[in-house]
Short mmCIF file of C-alpha atoms in Angstrom, two decimals:
data_model
loop_
_atom_site.label_atom_id
_atom_site.label_comp_id
_atom_site.label_asym_id
_atom_site.label_seq_id
_atom_site.Cartn_x
_atom_site.Cartn_y
_atom_site.Cartn_z
CA MET A 18 -38.51 -73.28 14.26
CA ALA A 19 -35.12 -72.87 15.94
CA ASN A 20 -33.31 -69.50 16.03
CA VAL A 21 -29.51 -69.53 16.14
CA VAL A 22 -26.92 -67.07 17.46
CA VAL A 23 -23.40 -67.24 16.02
CA VAL A 24 -20.58 -65.78 18.11
CA GLY A 25 -16.82 -65.85 17.81
CA ALA A 26 -15.38 -67.70 20.80
CA GLN A 27 -11.81 -66.36 20.58
CA TRP A 28 -10.41 -62.92 19.56
CA GLY A 29 -12.32 -62.78 16.28
CA ASP A 30 -11.22 -63.93 12.82
CA GLU A 31 -12.45 -67.46 13.59
CA GLY A 32 -14.15 -67.91 10.22
CA LYS A 33 -17.65 -66.72 11.14
CA GLY A 34 -18.35 -65.46 7.62
CA LYS A 35 -18.24 -68.90 6.01
CA ILE A 36 -20.25 -70.54 8.81
CA VAL A 37 -22.90 -67.83 8.79
CA ASP A 38 -23.14 -68.12 5.03
CA TRP A 39 -23.40 -71.89 5.32
CA LEU A 40 -26.23 -71.54 7.85
CA SER A 41 -27.93 -68.62 6.12
CA GLU A 42 -28.99 -70.79 3.22
CA ARG A 43 -31.41 -72.46 5.64
CA ALA A 44 -32.41 -69.33 7.53
CA ASP A 45 -35.09 -66.82 6.57
CA VAL A 46 -33.63 -63.79 8.35
CA ILE A 47 -29.98 -62.92 9.10
CA CYS A 48 -29.26 -60.22 11.69
CA ARG A 49 -26.16 -58.29 12.68
CA PHE A 50 -26.54 -57.41 16.36
CA GLN A 51 -23.34 -55.56 17.42
CA GLY A 52 -20.10 -54.01 16.25
CA GLY A 53 -19.39 -51.82 13.29
CA HIS A 54 -17.44 -51.89 10.05
CA ASN A 55 -14.28 -52.61 12.01
CA ALA A 56 -15.34 -56.26 11.66
CA GLY A 57 -14.75 -58.11 8.42
CA HIS A 58 -16.19 -61.31 6.98
CA THR A 59 -14.77 -62.99 3.89
CA LEU A 60 -17.10 -65.30 1.99
CA VAL A 61 -16.02 -67.57 -0.86
CA ILE A 62 -18.97 -68.73 -2.96
CA ASP A 63 -18.43 -70.59 -6.24
CA GLY A 64 -14.98 -69.03 -6.48
CA GLU A 65 -16.29 -65.48 -5.97
CA VAL A 66 -14.83 -63.66 -2.95
CA TYR A 67 -17.06 -61.25 -1.03
CA LYS A 68 -15.58 -59.02 1.68
CA LEU A 69 -18.28 -57.67 3.98
CA HIS A 70 -17.86 -55.22 6.84
CA ALA A 71 -21.20 -53.60 7.67
CA LEU A 72 -23.61 -55.79 5.72
CA PRO A 73 -24.85 -59.06 7.23
CA SER A 74 -23.36 -62.14 5.58
CA GLY A 75 -26.80 -63.20 4.39
CA VAL A 76 -26.97 -60.49 1.71
CA VAL A 77 -25.20 -62.76 -0.77
CA ARG A 78 -28.05 -65.27 -0.50
CA GLY A 79 -31.11 -64.41 -2.59
CA GLY A 80 -34.55 -64.44 -1.01
CA LYS A 81 -33.31 -63.69 2.53
CA LEU A 82 -34.00 -60.69 4.74
CA SER A 83 -30.81 -59.15 6.11
CA VAL A 84 -31.07 -56.97 9.19
CA ILE A 85 -28.76 -54.43 10.82
CA GLY A 86 -29.86 -54.24 14.43
CA ASN A 87 -29.77 -51.40 16.94
CA GLY A 88 -26.75 -52.94 18.70
CA VAL A 89 -24.62 -52.04 15.66
CA VAL A 90 -23.01 -48.65 15.13
CA LEU A 91 -23.33 -47.77 11.46
CA ASP A 92 -21.21 -45.59 9.20
CA PRO A 93 -23.82 -44.62 6.58
CA TRP A 94 -21.28 -43.56 3.95
CA HIS A 95 -19.35 -46.79 4.30
CA LEU A 96 -22.61 -48.75 4.03
CA VAL A 97 -23.58 -47.03 0.78
CA ASP A 98 -20.13 -47.74 -0.67
CA GLU A 99 -20.28 -51.38 0.44
CA ILE A 100 -23.72 -51.83 -1.10
CA ALA A 101 -22.35 -50.45 -4.39
CA THR A 102 -19.41 -52.86 -4.22
CA VAL A 103 -21.49 -56.00 -3.72
CA ARG A 104 -24.01 -54.84 -6.32
CA ALA A 105 -21.14 -54.68 -8.77
CA GLN A 106 -20.52 -58.36 -7.92
CA GLY A 107 -24.09 -59.21 -8.91
CA VAL A 108 -25.78 -59.06 -5.48
CA ASP A 109 -29.17 -57.33 -5.52
CA ILE A 110 -29.85 -55.24 -2.40
CA THR A 111 -33.23 -53.57 -1.97
CA PRO A 112 -35.45 -52.42 0.93
CA GLU A 113 -37.12 -55.82 0.61
CA THR A 114 -33.82 -57.63 1.33
CA LEU A 115 -32.12 -55.20 3.75
CA MET A 116 -33.58 -53.62 6.87
CA ILE A 117 -31.88 -51.18 9.27
CA ALA A 118 -33.22 -50.59 12.77
CA GLU A 119 -34.51 -47.04 13.18
CA ASN A 120 -32.72 -46.74 16.52
CA THR A 121 -29.30 -47.68 15.13
CA PRO A 122 -26.60 -45.16 16.14
CA LEU A 123 -24.59 -43.56 13.34
CA ILE A 124 -20.82 -43.29 13.08
CA LEU A 125 -19.99 -39.77 11.87
CA PRO A 126 -16.70 -38.42 10.47
CA VAL A 127 -16.02 -36.78 13.85
CA HIS A 128 -15.93 -40.23 15.47
CA GLY A 129 -13.20 -41.50 13.17
CA GLU A 130 -11.19 -38.31 13.61
CA LEU A 131 -11.41 -38.58 17.39
CA ASP A 132 -10.55 -42.27 17.32
CA ARG A 133 -7.39 -41.74 15.29
CA ALA A 134 -6.29 -38.65 17.20
CA ARG A 135 -6.56 -40.41 20.53
CA GLU A 136 -4.64 -43.46 19.37
CA SER A 137 -1.85 -41.42 17.77
CA GLN A 138 -1.42 -39.27 20.88
CA ASN A 139 -1.73 -42.05 23.43
CA SER A 140 1.72 -42.53 24.93
CA VAL A 141 0.52 -44.77 27.79
CA ALA A 142 -0.87 -47.91 26.16
CA LYS A 143 -2.30 -48.16 22.67
CA ILE A 144 -5.52 -50.14 22.41
CA GLY A 145 -4.99 -51.19 18.80
CA THR A 146 -8.17 -49.59 17.49
CA THR A 147 -8.89 -49.72 13.75
CA GLY A 148 -9.50 -45.95 13.80
CA ARG A 149 -12.95 -46.35 12.23
CA GLY A 150 -14.80 -44.42 14.96
CA ILE A 151 -16.58 -47.38 16.50
CA GLY A 152 -15.54 -46.67 20.11
CA PRO A 153 -16.41 -42.95 20.08
CA ALA A 154 -19.80 -43.73 18.49
CA TYR A 155 -20.63 -46.18 21.28
CA GLU A 156 -19.49 -43.57 23.81
CA ASP A 157 -21.93 -41.07 22.32
CA LYS A 158 -24.69 -43.67 22.39
CA VAL A 159 -24.41 -44.21 26.14
CA GLY A 160 -23.80 -40.46 26.57
CA ARG A 161 -27.22 -39.86 24.95
CA ARG A 162 -25.90 -37.54 22.26
CA VAL A 163 -25.56 -39.82 19.22
CA VAL A 164 -27.40 -39.30 15.93
CA ARG A 165 -29.61 -42.29 15.13
CA VAL A 166 -31.09 -43.46 11.84
CA ALA A 167 -34.58 -42.15 12.66
CA ASP A 168 -33.16 -38.65 13.29
CA LEU A 169 -32.29 -38.36 9.60
CA ALA A 170 -35.99 -38.08 8.74
CA ASP A 171 -36.56 -34.75 10.52
CA GLU A 172 -34.32 -31.72 9.97
CA ALA A 173 -35.15 -30.05 13.29
CA THR A 174 -34.40 -33.21 15.26
CA LEU A 175 -31.21 -33.79 13.28
CA THR A 176 -29.98 -30.28 13.98
CA THR A 177 -30.68 -30.64 17.70
CA ARG A 178 -28.83 -33.96 17.82
CA VAL A 179 -25.80 -32.53 16.00
CA ASP A 180 -25.66 -29.48 18.27
CA ARG A 181 -25.72 -31.65 21.40
CA LEU A 182 -23.02 -33.87 19.92
CA LEU A 183 -20.73 -30.97 19.02
CA VAL A 184 -20.84 -29.40 22.49
CA HIS A 185 -19.05 -32.53 23.64
CA HIS A 186 -16.80 -33.14 20.64
CA ASP A 187 -15.53 -29.60 20.15
CA ALA A 188 -14.33 -29.55 23.75
CA LEU A 189 -12.50 -32.84 23.21
CA ARG A 190 -11.02 -31.62 19.95
CA ARG A 191 -9.58 -28.50 21.57
CA GLY A 192 -7.77 -30.70 24.07
CA LEU A 193 -6.35 -32.80 21.23
CA GLY A 194 -5.30 -29.81 19.14
CA LEU A 195 -7.97 -30.36 16.46
CA GLU A 196 -10.04 -27.70 14.74
CA PRO A 197 -13.74 -27.40 15.70
CA VAL A 198 -16.19 -29.38 13.60
CA ASP A 199 -17.75 -27.56 10.65
CA ARG A 200 -21.35 -27.78 11.86
CA GLU A 201 -23.04 -26.73 8.62
CA ALA A 202 -20.94 -29.09 6.52
CA LEU A 203 -21.73 -32.02 8.83
CA ILE A 204 -25.46 -31.35 8.75
CA ALA A 205 -25.37 -31.00 4.95
CA LYS A 206 -23.46 -34.28 4.69
CA LEU A 207 -26.05 -36.05 6.85
CA LYS A 208 -28.96 -34.58 4.88
CA GLY A 209 -27.28 -35.76 1.69
CA ILE A 210 -26.91 -39.37 2.84
CA ALA A 211 -30.33 -39.52 4.54
CA PRO A 212 -32.39 -40.72 1.52
CA GLU A 213 -29.95 -43.57 0.89
CA ILE A 214 -30.30 -44.84 4.46
CA LEU A 215 -33.93 -44.07 5.32
CA LYS A 216 -35.28 -46.29 2.56
CA TYR A 217 -33.99 -49.28 4.54
CA ALA A 218 -35.12 -48.00 7.97
CA ALA A 219 -37.77 -49.95 9.89
CA PRO A 220 -38.82 -50.98 13.42
CA VAL A 221 -36.63 -54.08 13.45
CA TRP A 222 -37.87 -55.26 16.86
CA LYS A 223 -41.40 -55.41 15.47
CA ALA A 224 -40.41 -57.12 12.23
CA LEU A 225 -38.36 -59.79 14.02
CA ASN A 226 -41.07 -60.60 16.52
CA GLU A 227 -43.55 -60.96 13.66
CA LYS A 228 -41.13 -63.27 11.83
CA LYS A 229 -40.81 -65.33 14.99
CA LYS A 230 -44.59 -65.70 15.27
CA GLU A 231 -44.68 -66.81 11.64
CA GLY A 232 -42.22 -69.60 12.48
CA ARG A 233 -39.38 -68.14 10.43
CA ARG A 234 -35.80 -69.17 11.17
CA ILE A 235 -33.68 -66.27 12.41
CA LEU A 236 -29.88 -66.31 12.39
CA PHE A 237 -28.12 -63.76 14.60
CA GLU A 238 -24.61 -62.89 13.42
CA GLY A 239 -22.02 -61.49 15.81
CA ALA A 240 -18.84 -59.64 14.93
CA GLN A 241 -15.38 -59.87 16.52
CA GLY A 242 -14.97 -62.50 19.26
CA ALA A 243 -16.01 -63.03 22.87
CA LEU A 244 -12.50 -62.29 24.15
CA LEU A 245 -12.99 -58.77 22.80
CA ASP A 246 -16.24 -58.28 24.74
CA ILE A 247 -16.29 -54.96 26.61
CA ASP A 248 -17.15 -56.76 29.89
CA PHE A 249 -15.69 -60.26 29.54
CA GLY A 250 -12.76 -59.67 27.20
CA THR A 251 -9.11 -58.80 27.84
CA TYR A 252 -9.93 -55.24 28.94
CA PRO A 253 -8.89 -52.59 27.94
CA PHE A 254 -7.71 -54.32 24.74
CA VAL A 255 -11.28 -54.99 23.67
CA THR A 256 -13.96 -53.67 21.35
CA SER A 257 -16.57 -51.17 22.53
CA SER A 258 -19.61 -53.43 22.57
CA ASN A 259 -20.85 -56.64 24.12
CA VAL A 260 -19.92 -59.49 21.80
CA ILE A 261 -21.28 -62.47 23.74
CA SER A 262 -24.57 -64.11 22.79
CA GLY A 263 -26.79 -62.19 25.21
CA GLN A 264 -26.29 -59.12 23.02
CA ALA A 265 -28.25 -60.80 20.23
CA ALA A 266 -31.43 -60.08 22.18
CA THR A 267 -30.71 -56.49 23.23
CA GLY A 268 -29.04 -55.67 19.93
CA THR A 269 -32.14 -56.49 17.87
CA GLY A 270 -35.13 -56.13 20.19
CA ILE A 271 -36.12 -59.77 20.37
CA GLY A 272 -36.42 -61.50 23.75
CA PRO A 273 -33.72 -63.87 25.03
CA GLY A 274 -36.28 -66.66 25.10
CA SER A 275 -36.26 -66.55 21.30
CA ILE A 276 -32.70 -67.91 21.18
CA ASP A 277 -32.66 -71.69 20.78
CA PHE A 278 -29.04 -72.50 19.91
CA VAL A 279 -25.75 -70.64 20.41
CA LEU A 280 -23.02 -71.66 17.99
CA GLY A 281 -19.50 -70.64 19.01
CA ILE A 282 -17.00 -70.35 16.15
CA VAL A 283 -13.59 -71.65 17.19
CA LYS A 284 -10.38 -71.77 15.17
CA ALA A 285 -8.30 -74.95 15.59
CA TYR A 286 -5.46 -72.75 16.81
CA THR A 287 -5.48 -69.18 18.19
CA THR A 288 -4.95 -65.78 16.57
CA ARG A 289 -5.21 -62.20 17.66
CA VAL A 290 -4.93 -58.82 15.89
CA GLY A 291 -3.62 -55.77 17.70
CA GLU A 292 -2.49 -55.22 21.25
CA GLY A 293 -3.25 -57.16 24.44
CA PRO A 294 -2.39 -60.38 26.26
CA PHE A 295 -2.06 -63.64 24.34
CA PRO A 296 -0.83 -66.51 26.57
CA THR A 297 -0.16 -69.06 23.81
CA GLU A 298 1.38 -66.69 21.26
CA LEU A 299 4.26 -68.21 19.28
CA PHE A 300 7.31 -66.28 18.11
CA ASP A 301 9.04 -69.21 16.42
CA GLY A 302 8.78 -71.13 13.17
CA ASP A 303 5.56 -72.83 14.25
CA GLY A 304 3.88 -69.45 14.72
CA GLN A 305 5.12 -68.26 11.34
CA ARG A 306 3.92 -71.47 9.72
CA LEU A 307 0.43 -71.07 11.21
CA GLY A 308 0.24 -67.51 9.92
CA GLU A 309 1.40 -68.38 6.42
CA ARG A 310 -0.73 -71.50 6.02
CA GLY A 311 -3.78 -69.83 7.54
CA HIS A 312 -3.37 -66.61 5.50
CA GLU A 313 -3.66 -64.70 8.75
CA PHE A 314 -4.21 -61.13 7.69
CA GLY A 315 -7.21 -59.06 8.84
CA THR A 316 -10.10 -58.67 6.36
CA THR A 317 -10.70 -55.07 7.44
CA THR A 318 -7.22 -53.76 8.27
CA GLY A 319 -4.85 -56.12 6.47
CA ARG A 320 -2.86 -56.32 9.68
CA LYS A 321 -0.87 -59.48 10.30
CA ARG A 322 -2.47 -61.64 12.97
CA ARG A 323 -0.51 -62.96 15.92
CA CYS A 324 -0.64 -66.78 16.02
CA GLY A 325 -0.42 -69.40 18.75
CA TRP A 326 -1.50 -72.84 19.90
CA PHE A 327 -5.10 -73.66 20.77
CA ASP A 328 -6.07 -72.28 24.19
CA ALA A 329 -8.72 -74.55 25.70
CA VAL A 330 -8.88 -72.46 28.88
CA LEU A 331 -10.04 -69.37 27.04
CA VAL A 332 -12.52 -71.20 24.82
CA ARG A 333 -14.03 -73.03 27.81
CA GLN A 334 -14.45 -69.62 29.45
CA THR A 335 -16.14 -68.01 26.44
CA CYS A 336 -18.39 -71.03 25.94
CA ALA A 337 -19.59 -70.47 29.50
CA THR A 338 -20.19 -66.70 29.22
CA SER A 339 -22.07 -67.11 25.92
CA GLY A 340 -23.94 -70.27 26.86
CA VAL A 341 -22.58 -72.01 23.78
CA SER A 342 -24.61 -75.06 22.73
CA GLY A 343 -22.00 -76.37 20.30
CA ILE A 344 -18.95 -75.12 18.44
CA ALA A 345 -17.99 -74.87 14.80
CA LEU A 346 -14.32 -75.77 14.60
CA THR A 347 -12.62 -74.05 11.66
CA LYS A 348 -9.25 -74.18 9.86
CA LEU A 349 -8.37 -77.68 10.98
CA ASP A 350 -6.54 -78.09 7.66
CA VAL A 351 -3.98 -75.43 8.67
CA LEU A 352 -2.60 -77.94 11.19
CA ASP A 353 -1.88 -80.58 8.53
CA GLY A 354 1.75 -81.66 8.54
CA PHE A 355 2.71 -80.65 12.08
CA GLU A 356 4.56 -83.48 13.82
CA GLU A 357 3.35 -82.29 17.22
CA LEU A 358 0.53 -80.03 18.35
CA LYS A 359 0.13 -78.32 21.69
CA ILE A 360 -3.06 -77.41 23.55
CA CYS A 361 -3.11 -75.02 26.51
CA VAL A 362 -4.91 -76.82 29.35
CA GLY A 363 -4.22 -74.37 32.19
CA TYR A 364 -2.13 -71.43 33.35
CA GLU A 365 0.48 -70.81 35.98
CA LEU A 366 0.58 -67.51 37.83
CA ASP A 367 3.00 -66.82 40.68
CA GLY A 368 3.40 -70.52 41.33
CA GLN A 369 -0.34 -71.27 41.32
CA ARG A 370 -2.29 -73.29 38.73
CA LEU A 371 -5.35 -71.57 37.24
CA ASP A 372 -8.15 -73.01 35.11
CA TYR A 373 -9.39 -69.60 33.91
CA LEU A 374 -7.97 -66.28 32.70
CA PRO A 375 -7.97 -63.78 35.58
CA THR A 376 -9.65 -60.40 35.17
CA ALA A 377 -6.80 -58.14 36.29
CA ALA A 378 -4.77 -56.88 33.32
CA ASP A 379 -1.40 -57.31 35.04
CA GLN A 380 -2.22 -60.93 35.85
CA GLN A 381 -3.43 -61.62 32.32
CA ALA A 382 -0.08 -60.37 31.03
CA ARG A 383 1.87 -62.61 33.40
CA VAL A 384 0.14 -65.98 33.09
CA THR A 385 2.14 -68.72 31.41
CA PRO A 386 0.44 -71.57 29.55
CA VAL A 387 0.50 -75.19 30.68
CA TYR A 388 0.60 -77.36 27.57
CA GLU A 389 -0.51 -80.83 26.65
CA THR A 390 1.27 -82.26 23.60
CA MET A 391 -0.51 -84.35 20.99
CA LYS A 392 0.73 -86.20 17.94
CA GLY A 393 0.08 -84.44 14.66
CA TRP A 394 -0.85 -85.93 11.28
CA SER A 395 0.78 -85.90 7.87
CA GLU A 396 -2.34 -86.56 5.76
CA SER A 397 -4.45 -83.71 4.40
CA THR A 398 -7.75 -82.76 6.02
CA GLU A 399 -8.49 -80.05 3.46
CA GLY A 400 -11.89 -80.53 1.87
CA ALA A 401 -12.97 -83.36 4.18
CA ARG A 402 -16.75 -83.69 4.33
CA SER A 403 -17.13 -86.62 6.73
CA TRP A 404 -15.38 -88.02 9.80
CA ALA A 405 -14.21 -90.93 7.66
CA ASP A 406 -12.20 -88.48 5.54
CA LEU A 407 -10.16 -87.32 8.54
CA PRO A 408 -6.88 -88.86 9.74
CA GLY A 409 -7.17 -90.67 13.05
CA GLU A 410 -4.90 -88.21 14.86
CA ALA A 411 -7.02 -85.30 13.62
CA VAL A 412 -10.13 -86.93 15.07
CA LYS A 413 -8.30 -87.41 18.39
CA TYR A 414 -7.33 -83.73 18.38
CA VAL A 415 -10.95 -82.64 17.83
CA ARG A 416 -12.25 -85.01 20.52
CA ARG A 417 -9.68 -83.74 23.01
CA ILE A 418 -10.76 -80.18 22.34
CA GLU A 419 -14.37 -81.16 23.07
CA GLU A 420 -13.32 -82.66 26.40
CA LEU A 421 -11.23 -79.68 27.45
CA ILE A 422 -13.74 -76.95 26.54
CA GLN A 423 -16.67 -79.01 27.86
CA CYS A 424 -18.69 -78.37 24.73
CA PRO A 425 -19.42 -80.57 21.68
CA VAL A 426 -18.42 -79.90 18.09
CA ALA A 427 -21.52 -79.20 16.02
CA LEU A 428 -19.76 -78.31 12.76
CA LEU A 429 -16.27 -78.91 11.43
CA SER A 430 -14.87 -76.71 8.65
CA THR A 431 -11.97 -77.98 6.53
CA SER A 432 -11.49 -75.22 3.94
CA PRO A 433 -12.83 -71.74 3.05
CA GLU A 434 -15.34 -73.34 0.66
CA ARG A 435 -18.77 -73.54 2.24
CA GLU A 436 -19.39 -77.13 1.08
CA ASP A 437 -16.30 -78.41 2.91
CA THR A 438 -18.16 -78.71 6.21
CA ILE A 439 -18.88 -81.72 8.37
CA LEU A 440 -22.26 -81.43 10.09
CA VAL A 441 -22.47 -83.17 13.45
CA THR A 442 -25.42 -81.38 15.06
CA ASP A 443 -27.89 -79.23 13.13
CA PRO A 444 -28.20 -75.89 15.01
CA PHE A 445 -31.56 -75.28 13.32
CA SER A 446 -33.12 -78.54 14.48
CA ASP A 447 -35.83 -78.11 17.11
#
């Protein structure tokens, strides 16, 4: 059976939650493979709204196994609170339906404190972090001093891990004018949360490989978007993990040969939250209209998203770095009623034409978009469930996007409701 990776192909907020939910009904296992609770997915199911941050989107579907992989950094206290929230909405979460990789790094209170202190004192260039501690937790992971889920099971190991961590953090805190960490209180806090987390702990790599041998369908769910990838994004205005599809393998412990289809989620226009370059950003009435019609506010932070025209250059680039097999185009209905639409088909930089976004930050900030103008449509696309339901100009817009990004549309989403989806290519087909 086919296994599918879902990645955001822009700066996040592309509508992954709905698409993953739509696909998860046909999957057996749904895995989160990177990021932390700085990501947010909003699901609308039968009128009920679920806002998920740490939990995989598949938890709202009964009879599925949801997995938090080792590529994630996990705030255990946030997870417990989120589980309580969705339980209150009628979702049953048990060790039979949720599994956490034993080697998953933990986000501790010291990580959030460091994150916020750095951002507030940074007078050079703010990154736009959510302040949730994701970056510092990833730093400690590669610095080999992070506390992992398995460490919670043994007090001696836990104490050793905390001591190694605090040697580093207390030195940083002195430089930032913060008080040293209360070691005993931190250890007590970890020991208190341990039973709530350990009951879900398991060797995820082993479980997933067994599921694969059994012929189960596995759906790998990414957070954020490829333009926020630590290597291939608009550095330094990026997240602290690899977001592109290759991370699905290393972030769960299943081989890359197990990935059969990569689905890139692409919004029919472009948005971004926080700082960093944005070549097609609009500061006029069109940009305001996109934001209002698209309800462009972050699920996690509530921050207003910056809005702009569709950037085919960037999406073509992310489709290449993630090996995207097909895209799911979302929020087409937000474009209803525009007389004209623009698509970025290239950049100009110092008098030269470019067909990609350069790596250097100063060049990224200076590129100007080259636009192609297309006729809009006055009819509504909201709720369309077949190509025949779409206005002719909307179909032309979608087809032009396919040509420019050199990748076919596999799914087309026309509203937040999961049923309002046009299936072109089944990602789960062999």
